[in-house]
Amino acid sequence: MSQINQSGWKPGTPMAAKDAGAHPTVTGNKALMLEEPLIFEIGDSDTYGVDLAETHTDLPSRMGDFARKSDIGLPGLSEPQTIRHYTRLSRQNYGIDLGLFPLGSCTMKHNPRLNEKVARMPGFLDVHPMQPIDTVQGALGVIDELAHWLIELTGMQSVAMSPKAGAHGELCGILCIRAALEARGDARKVVLVPESAHGTNPATAAFAGYTTEDIPANADGRVDLEALKARLGPDVAAVMITNPNTCGLFERDMKAISDAVHEAGGLVYCDGANFNAIMGRVRPGDLGVDAMHINLHKTFSTPHGGGGPGSGPVVLSEALAPFAPLPFVDKDADGNLHIVEEETVGEEHGSSFGRMTAFHGQMGMFTRALTYILSHGADGLRQAAGDAVLNANYVLRRLDDVLHAPFGASGPCMHEALFGDEGFAEGLSTLDLAKGLIDEGFHPMTMYFPLVVHGAMLIEPTETESKDGIDQFVMSMRSLAERAKEGDEALKTAPHHAPRARLDEAQAARKPRLVWTAQSE
Ligand SMILES: *Cc1c(COP(=O)(O)O)cnc(C)c1O
């Protein structure tokens, strides 16, 4: 088999001579930053990483028509070649273990290694969802105890543990709301979503079959309460409010909003992905919320963003608890834990809207999140929220003289600081500044979101950054802001020091080329 090199690389030749700049190297490498071809280009089908025993070709195949008819075409590499390939690729990436990761709304905080140690204990690591129930009492105990903490921290009635990420949790909450409305014979069709809500909120409502309508933000970046009240009526099923919202601000009128929605016969969904900023300080249950998802992978430090799966438990009010999805963990009178499924569901949960997942949730995330909670304690969680808010306000005030802070005058922010591109020189944009940040050795912030701010830059430092680390980031940002305002042409072609410069991002997202096509001779 010979292969067409899709990256243009041929064995034994420099990888990227055309980018090598003024001092080209014969390898295409830049100092210790190594170039790397595709694995299909390094390996070939005649090489094996291991010695395979002779295959017994005389045995009859039981695959029938399903048996493979041609060569599978996987590249063969030795173990050191394989390890180097993936290690080189990993060095071209950026992660929370390398440095500050200011991606607003994503809560890229440090993932404590204690969590990893606990998640790798064999009783958790090797557990299978179909094991006999008396062999998994400890694992179910973790789910039950975590559920208890989430209920306590939010002041809600119950929690659905199975949703697998934030947006999945939103869908779970909206399906609970739909089931509750249908149960009272009230088929409302509209979900109101303020401009300050996360983008997943209207997507979720639409996915669940609702029509969504915008509610404008007021001049200080919060829901316009009067506009919301004016739109409420018998066709409104729910409002979905992100709190703290995507401008990094606390929705102070939350209780008044909930009261008005309830009075009009609707229900209140709160997007709680930003719970990191308020845990231990505010209980959504006290604000009249009916359903709220919590991102364990943000607030409770389980790895995410290419580093691991998410988990999005949904806390529910008394009005919605009976409609929670199956399966869930429950305790009998003797204290034994069991799993409630369709066959075993009793009267009190008979109105469940159905099932969102095959099993009862993300065990690895549950163990990590509970470890985080227990190692912090209630006071530690409260402190973490306070430190996250303090760090964000430090960033806001260290930058608001060089960058436009649209809501800077309306008081402190919560866990993230929001800036806009006002004052940038003609032809320079938020994207250019973000690319410049890569040259400075930082992952860019969240860009062009929220939509209410032109050229938005949303920066969330999180509580796990040191003051020194934030000061270094601030220094880079100040320099980049000045360059953007002065019209520094070099920013337009940044990054200059990264392995790759400006990729066609729209093309990469819309038409990713994920399949290697080998050409046989
Ligand atoms: C991250 C986030 C979500 C979506 O969570 P996923 O786990 O990525 O699905 C929803 N809302 C807000 C405010 C978020 O920050």
XYZ file of C-alpha atoms and ligand atoms in Angstrom:
536
model
C 0.000 0.000 0.000
C 1.390 3.405 -0.862
C -0.115 6.519 0.588
C -0.862 9.984 -0.680
C 0.403 12.476 1.857
C -2.493 14.742 2.721
C -0.260 17.093 4.702
C 2.249 17.201 1.839
C 4.918 15.531 3.958
C 7.233 12.826 2.554
C 9.280 10.603 4.848
C 12.778 11.996 5.369
C 11.927 15.548 4.256
C 11.390 18.737 6.289
C 7.847 19.010 7.571
C 7.127 22.712 7.254
C 10.053 24.381 5.545
C 7.792 27.096 4.160
C 6.909 28.355 7.666
C 10.432 28.116 9.020
C 11.066 31.855 8.842
C 14.446 33.590 8.558
C 16.472 30.695 9.975
C 15.063 27.512 8.425
C 16.011 24.183 9.961
C 16.446 21.086 7.801
C 13.808 19.247 9.855
C 11.178 21.986 9.875
C 11.247 21.863 13.695
C 11.410 25.093 15.683
C 13.724 24.591 18.654
C 12.003 22.030 20.887
C 8.641 22.506 19.177
C 8.555 19.498 16.890
C 6.547 19.189 13.709
C 4.485 16.074 13.280
C 3.018 14.376 10.231
C -0.153 12.279 10.382
C 0.168 8.865 11.978
C -0.752 7.301 8.618
C 2.240 9.006 7.083
C 4.692 7.713 9.685
C 3.494 4.127 9.901
C 3.141 1.605 7.124
C 1.170 -1.565 6.773
C 4.218 -3.866 6.806
C 5.346 -2.809 10.281
C 3.973 -4.149 13.553
C 4.412 -2.698 17.022
C 4.087 -6.134 18.585
C 4.924 -9.689 17.545
C 1.693 -11.362 16.564
C 1.279 -15.130 16.886
C 0.626 -17.047 13.675
C -3.049 -16.866 12.825
C -4.901 -20.124 12.344
C -6.222 -19.627 8.855
C -7.646 -23.161 8.833
C -10.354 -22.250 11.384
C -13.737 -21.626 9.752
C -14.799 -17.977 9.954
C -17.990 -17.369 11.869
C -18.295 -13.848 10.475
C -20.064 -14.908 7.292
C -20.805 -11.924 5.089
C -19.524 -9.584 7.770
C -15.952 -10.766 7.411
C -13.569 -8.035 6.234
C -12.735 -8.488 2.562
C -9.794 -6.143 2.207
C -6.833 -4.903 4.169
C -7.873 -2.739 7.131
C -5.232 -0.135 6.182
C -4.141 0.842 9.696
C -0.580 2.134 10.002
C 1.878 -0.077 11.877
C 4.239 1.704 14.278
C 6.630 0.616 16.979
C 5.818 1.535 20.565
C 8.379 4.397 20.744
C 7.130 5.816 17.421
C 3.571 5.718 18.706
C 4.386 7.357 22.032
C 6.419 10.103 20.365
C 3.671 10.793 17.854
C 1.049 11.468 20.503
C 3.450 13.254 22.845
C 4.494 15.632 20.046
C 0.870 16.340 19.201
C 0.037 16.960 22.859
C 2.832 19.572 23.026
C 1.132 21.547 20.268
C -1.970 21.779 22.416
C -2.804 23.973 25.378
C -4.454 22.872 28.595
C -5.222 23.955 32.126
C -2.107 22.120 33.355
C 0.063 24.443 31.205
C -1.232 27.841 32.205
C -4.127 30.230 32.745
C -7.089 29.299 30.531
C -9.370 32.359 30.529
C -12.247 30.886 28.504
C -15.287 32.734 29.881
C -18.305 30.645 30.908
C -16.226 27.440 30.768
C -14.723 27.585 34.276
C -11.370 26.139 33.332
C -10.096 25.700 36.866
C -7.417 23.353 38.147
C -8.524 19.723 38.425
C -7.156 18.540 41.805
C -5.166 15.312 41.518
C -6.825 13.989 44.665
C -10.002 13.663 42.568
C -8.094 11.551 40.062
C -6.693 9.310 42.776
C -10.150 8.589 44.158
C -11.704 8.084 40.715
C -9.026 5.461 40.000
C -9.796 3.344 43.072
C -10.690 -0.069 41.608
C -14.119 -0.174 43.261
C -15.075 2.953 41.282
C -12.922 2.548 38.194
C -13.937 -0.999 37.311
C -17.593 -0.793 38.266
C -20.159 -1.822 35.634
C -23.721 -0.470 35.505
C -25.182 -3.966 35.153
C -23.395 -5.454 38.165
C -25.622 -7.083 40.832
C -26.938 -4.329 43.067
C -25.453 -5.714 46.291
C -21.938 -5.459 44.795
C -22.217 -1.714 44.008
C -23.617 -0.290 47.233
C -20.505 1.887 47.665
C -20.735 3.342 44.173
C -24.470 4.006 44.572
C -23.618 5.570 47.937
C -21.387 8.077 46.110
C -24.252 9.025 43.786
C -26.642 9.305 46.722
C -24.271 11.436 48.825
C -23.425 13.720 45.896
C -27.148 14.126 45.203
C -27.635 15.104 48.843
C -24.909 17.781 48.580
C -26.355 19.213 45.368
C -29.808 19.447 46.947
C -28.366 21.089 50.069
C -26.255 23.588 48.138
C -29.152 24.639 45.908
C -32.044 24.430 48.394
C -34.096 22.370 45.955
C -36.378 19.340 46.399
C -34.614 16.641 44.369
C -32.011 16.087 41.688
C -31.847 14.109 38.425
C -28.286 12.790 38.278
C -28.251 11.121 34.861
C -27.832 14.026 32.353
C -24.408 13.930 30.780
C -23.533 17.600 30.362
C -24.930 21.094 30.768
C -26.964 21.239 27.570
C -28.255 17.699 28.209
C -29.312 18.895 31.671
C -31.182 21.809 30.094
C -33.079 19.371 27.914
C -33.869 17.256 30.974
C -35.207 20.299 32.832
C -37.309 21.486 29.903
C -38.741 17.977 29.411
C -39.696 17.953 33.118
C -41.420 21.307 32.604
C -43.228 20.029 29.531
C -44.358 16.894 31.388
C -45.622 18.987 34.327
C -47.595 21.291 32.027
C -49.022 18.386 30.032
C -50.021 16.659 33.274
C -52.266 19.631 34.063
C -53.541 19.690 30.492
C -51.853 22.961 29.674
C -50.040 22.814 26.326
C -48.139 26.104 26.346
C -45.893 26.698 23.356
C -43.471 29.543 24.113
C -40.223 29.695 26.079
C -38.842 33.154 26.828
C -35.061 33.476 26.685
C -33.396 36.749 27.670
C -30.535 38.122 25.583
C -28.234 37.613 28.549
C -28.807 33.823 28.477
C -26.326 31.229 27.234
C -26.667 30.189 23.583
C -27.596 26.631 24.512
C -30.810 27.860 26.185
C -32.794 28.804 23.050
C -31.328 25.756 21.278
C -32.635 23.487 24.042
C -36.100 25.036 24.026
C -36.308 24.720 20.235
C -35.083 21.105 20.397
C -37.867 20.332 22.871
C -40.409 21.710 20.380
C -40.960 25.182 21.817
C -41.003 28.501 20.038
C -38.467 30.811 21.648
C -38.781 34.537 22.094
C -36.116 37.051 23.115
C -36.392 39.293 26.127
C -34.075 42.315 25.864
C -31.309 43.131 28.324
C -31.428 46.471 30.105
C -28.613 49.040 30.060
C -26.774 47.323 32.907
C -26.636 43.921 31.198
C -29.481 42.206 33.062
C -32.958 40.950 32.125
C -35.380 43.804 31.512
C -37.947 42.877 34.165
C -40.709 45.101 32.805
C -40.287 43.741 29.260
C -40.422 40.204 30.645
C -43.541 40.880 32.704
C -45.219 42.482 29.701
C -44.696 39.336 27.618
C -45.941 36.809 30.199
C -49.293 35.179 29.476
C -51.156 31.880 29.062
C -48.955 30.776 26.119
C -45.649 31.027 28.041
C -44.468 27.637 29.296
C -41.242 28.802 30.880
C -38.433 31.315 31.014
C -34.813 30.174 30.807
C -32.502 32.491 32.695
C -28.762 32.105 33.003
C -27.695 33.231 36.468
C -25.031 34.510 36.872
C -25.676 35.582 33.297
C -23.386 35.621 30.275
C -22.357 39.223 30.947
C -20.833 37.893 34.176
C -23.540 39.597 36.243
C -25.913 38.340 38.911
C -29.580 38.647 37.955
C -30.680 40.619 40.998
C -34.374 40.484 40.068
C -34.464 36.680 39.975
C -37.047 36.345 42.763
C -39.304 38.975 41.194
C -38.932 37.204 37.817
C -39.853 33.806 39.321
C -42.846 35.241 41.150
C -44.147 36.894 37.979
C -43.641 33.729 35.878
C -45.375 31.536 38.471
C -48.238 33.950 38.744
C -48.709 33.684 34.981
C -48.760 29.877 35.259
C -45.281 29.265 33.805
C -42.185 27.599 35.225
C -38.651 28.873 35.760
C -35.581 27.221 34.300
C -32.269 28.566 35.559
C -29.059 27.813 33.681
C -26.752 27.105 36.623
C -23.583 26.337 34.677
C -22.031 29.372 36.362
C -22.863 28.091 39.863
C -19.132 28.335 40.643
C -19.641 32.032 41.340
C -22.431 31.640 43.887
C -22.156 28.220 45.550
C -22.426 28.469 49.310
C -23.765 32.009 48.974
C -27.072 31.848 47.115
C -29.561 28.977 46.941
C -31.561 28.927 43.685
C -34.380 27.232 45.618
C -34.802 30.479 47.569
C -35.108 32.405 44.304
C -38.103 30.434 43.062
C -36.263 28.337 40.480
C -38.024 25.145 39.315
C -35.170 23.424 37.473
C -31.459 24.141 37.182
C -28.568 22.158 35.807
C -25.194 22.156 37.480
C -22.055 21.476 35.448
C -20.002 19.152 37.635
C -17.240 19.599 35.046
C -17.113 23.321 35.734
C -18.106 24.039 39.325
C -16.863 20.817 40.863
C -13.579 20.623 38.944
C -13.986 17.502 36.850
C -11.839 17.669 33.681
C -13.491 18.933 30.495
C -12.797 20.472 27.135
C -11.167 17.490 25.459
C -10.002 16.286 28.878
C -12.996 14.274 29.895
C -16.749 13.835 29.732
C -19.154 16.232 31.398
C -21.954 15.685 33.862
C -25.023 17.891 34.230
C -27.271 16.937 37.175
C -30.550 18.886 37.307
C -31.960 20.051 40.628
C -35.758 20.236 40.704
C -38.444 22.017 42.729
C -41.349 20.259 44.406
C -43.485 21.054 41.348
C -41.132 19.213 38.983
C -39.649 16.427 41.159
C -42.367 13.834 40.238
C -41.476 14.182 36.536
C -37.725 13.443 36.890
C -36.232 10.959 34.429
C -35.482 7.297 35.094
C -33.360 5.528 36.173
C -32.339 6.945 39.538
C -30.816 5.756 42.780
C -33.140 5.362 45.745
C -32.861 4.094 49.325
C -35.243 1.563 50.872
C -36.430 1.528 54.501
C -33.398 -0.581 55.558
C -30.945 1.918 54.049
C -30.098 -0.296 51.047
C -29.601 1.520 47.781
C -31.269 0.361 44.590
C -31.954 1.671 41.109
C -35.468 2.661 40.140
C -36.242 1.650 36.544
C -39.402 1.499 34.425
C -40.267 -1.951 35.863
C -39.774 -0.950 39.485
C -41.062 2.607 39.479
C -43.715 3.174 42.153
C -46.750 5.413 42.275
C -44.857 8.429 43.581
C -42.570 8.534 40.518
C -45.116 7.226 38.029
C -45.170 10.537 36.155
C -41.491 10.415 35.087
C -41.131 11.837 31.578
C -38.953 8.875 30.578
C -35.295 8.184 30.135
C -32.397 10.342 28.916
C -29.525 7.929 29.306
C -28.963 4.187 29.231
C -27.755 4.095 32.829
C -27.656 6.300 35.909
C -24.957 8.822 34.991
C -21.246 9.592 34.762
C -19.663 7.582 37.584
C -16.160 8.970 37.015
C -17.437 12.537 37.274
C -19.526 11.737 40.355
C -16.502 10.402 42.241
C -14.365 13.403 41.254
C -17.068 15.943 42.120
C -17.836 14.378 45.495
C -14.108 14.243 46.298
C -13.879 17.941 45.468
C -16.884 18.754 47.639
C -15.712 16.686 50.624
C -12.150 17.994 50.432
C -13.433 21.586 50.445
C -16.336 21.268 52.860
C -19.184 23.773 52.852
C -16.898 26.611 53.974
C -14.287 25.776 51.349
C -16.875 25.819 48.560
C -18.116 29.194 49.728
C -14.521 30.430 49.776
C -13.869 29.088 46.248
C -16.852 31.076 44.937
C -15.615 34.203 46.699
C -12.096 33.815 45.292
C -13.429 33.239 41.758
C -15.378 36.502 41.974
C -12.426 38.352 43.508
C -10.075 37.221 40.718
C -12.522 38.250 37.994
C -12.987 41.684 39.558
C -9.215 42.073 39.779
C -8.986 41.388 36.019
C -11.874 43.802 35.351
C -10.251 46.656 37.270
C -6.712 46.007 35.992
C -7.940 46.241 32.392
C -10.849 48.682 32.349
C -8.585 51.667 31.624
C -7.230 50.083 28.412
C -10.245 48.021 27.281
C -13.879 49.064 27.035
C -15.813 47.424 29.924
C -19.463 47.909 28.886
C -20.946 47.174 32.329
C -17.887 48.218 34.334
C -19.661 51.266 35.704
C -22.617 49.275 37.059
C -20.593 47.683 39.865
C -18.587 44.519 40.461
C -18.876 41.488 38.169
C -19.299 37.892 39.262
C -16.895 35.160 38.074
C -16.024 36.657 34.665
C -15.069 40.051 33.279
C -16.569 41.295 30.017
C -14.929 43.678 27.545
C -15.752 44.972 24.051
C -13.697 46.114 21.064
C -14.637 49.805 21.261
C -11.577 51.969 20.515
C -9.703 49.387 18.421
C -8.037 50.848 15.313
C -9.824 50.436 11.977
C -9.244 46.932 10.602
C -8.285 45.338 13.927
C -10.696 43.091 15.764
C -11.224 40.959 18.824
C -10.047 37.988 16.769
C -6.688 39.681 16.138
C -6.210 40.392 19.831
C -7.081 36.787 20.671
C -4.550 35.496 18.125
C -1.957 37.800 19.691
C -2.751 36.217 23.059
C -1.642 32.846 21.640
C 1.794 34.366 20.897
C 1.897 35.483 24.519
C 1.426 31.856 25.598
C -2.214 31.969 26.675
C -5.339 30.266 25.393
C -7.696 32.993 24.088
C -10.713 34.111 26.068
C -14.304 33.463 24.935
C -14.900 35.750 21.937
C -17.904 37.383 20.280
C -20.136 36.126 23.082
C -22.350 37.390 24.636
C -23.929 38.933 21.546
C -25.113 42.038 23.422
C -21.543 43.447 23.395
C -19.716 44.312 20.154
C -16.540 42.254 19.713
C -17.076 40.701 23.153
C -14.173 39.256 25.156
C -15.309 37.224 28.161
C -12.532 36.428 30.637
C -12.939 33.938 33.492
C -9.727 33.515 35.470
C -11.271 31.158 38.116
C -10.227 30.902 41.742
C -7.282 28.577 41.154
C -4.997 31.212 39.555
C -2.336 32.906 41.663
C -2.017 36.692 41.714
C 1.337 36.372 39.904
C -0.288 34.307 37.159
C -3.112 36.807 36.719
C -0.639 39.728 36.722
C 1.297 38.128 33.875
C -1.919 37.621 31.914
C -2.972 41.220 32.608
C 0.419 42.464 31.377
C -0.078 40.591 28.089
C -3.635 41.865 27.732
C -2.622 45.465 28.392
C 0.091 45.258 25.753
C -2.299 43.679 23.225
C -5.021 46.254 23.949
C -2.544 49.070 23.262
C -1.412 47.394 20.036
C -5.036 46.936 18.917
C -5.784 50.600 19.586
C -2.616 51.811 17.851
C -3.373 49.657 14.805
C -0.308 47.388 14.962
C -0.389 45.591 11.580
C 1.554 42.613 12.970
C -1.503 41.628 15.043
C -3.398 40.906 11.826
C -1.137 37.957 11.052
C -0.670 36.705 14.621
C 0.080 34.172 15.957
C 3.688 34.279 14.773
C 5.141 31.749 17.206
C 2.503 28.998 17.090
C 3.005 25.758 15.115
C 0.207 26.923 12.783
C -0.967 30.489 12.194
C -4.379 31.449 10.808
C -6.452 28.415 9.970
C -9.714 28.668 8.099
C -11.839 28.225 11.210
C -15.213 28.214 9.465
C -14.019 25.558 7.039
C -12.453 23.538 9.850
C -15.725 23.558 11.786
C -18.092 23.033 8.859
C -16.104 20.674 6.668
C -13.632 18.903 8.924
C -11.633 16.231 7.113
C -11.683 13.412 9.590
C -11.087 10.391 7.396
C -7.735 9.369 6.029
C -7.969 7.898 2.566
C -5.115 5.627 1.705
C -4.514 4.844 -1.968
C -3.752 1.270 -2.868
C -1.418 0.586 -5.756
C -20.998 25.543 29.597
C -22.330 26.144 29.650
C -23.455 25.452 29.161
C -23.372 24.137 28.423
O -22.756 23.115 29.162
P -22.142 21.845 28.392
O -21.682 20.945 29.476
O -21.033 22.374 27.535
O -23.237 21.241 27.577
C -24.690 26.042 29.301
N -24.814 27.253 29.879
C -23.757 27.948 30.354
C -23.963 29.290 31.012
C -22.478 27.420 30.254
O -21.436 28.109 30.721
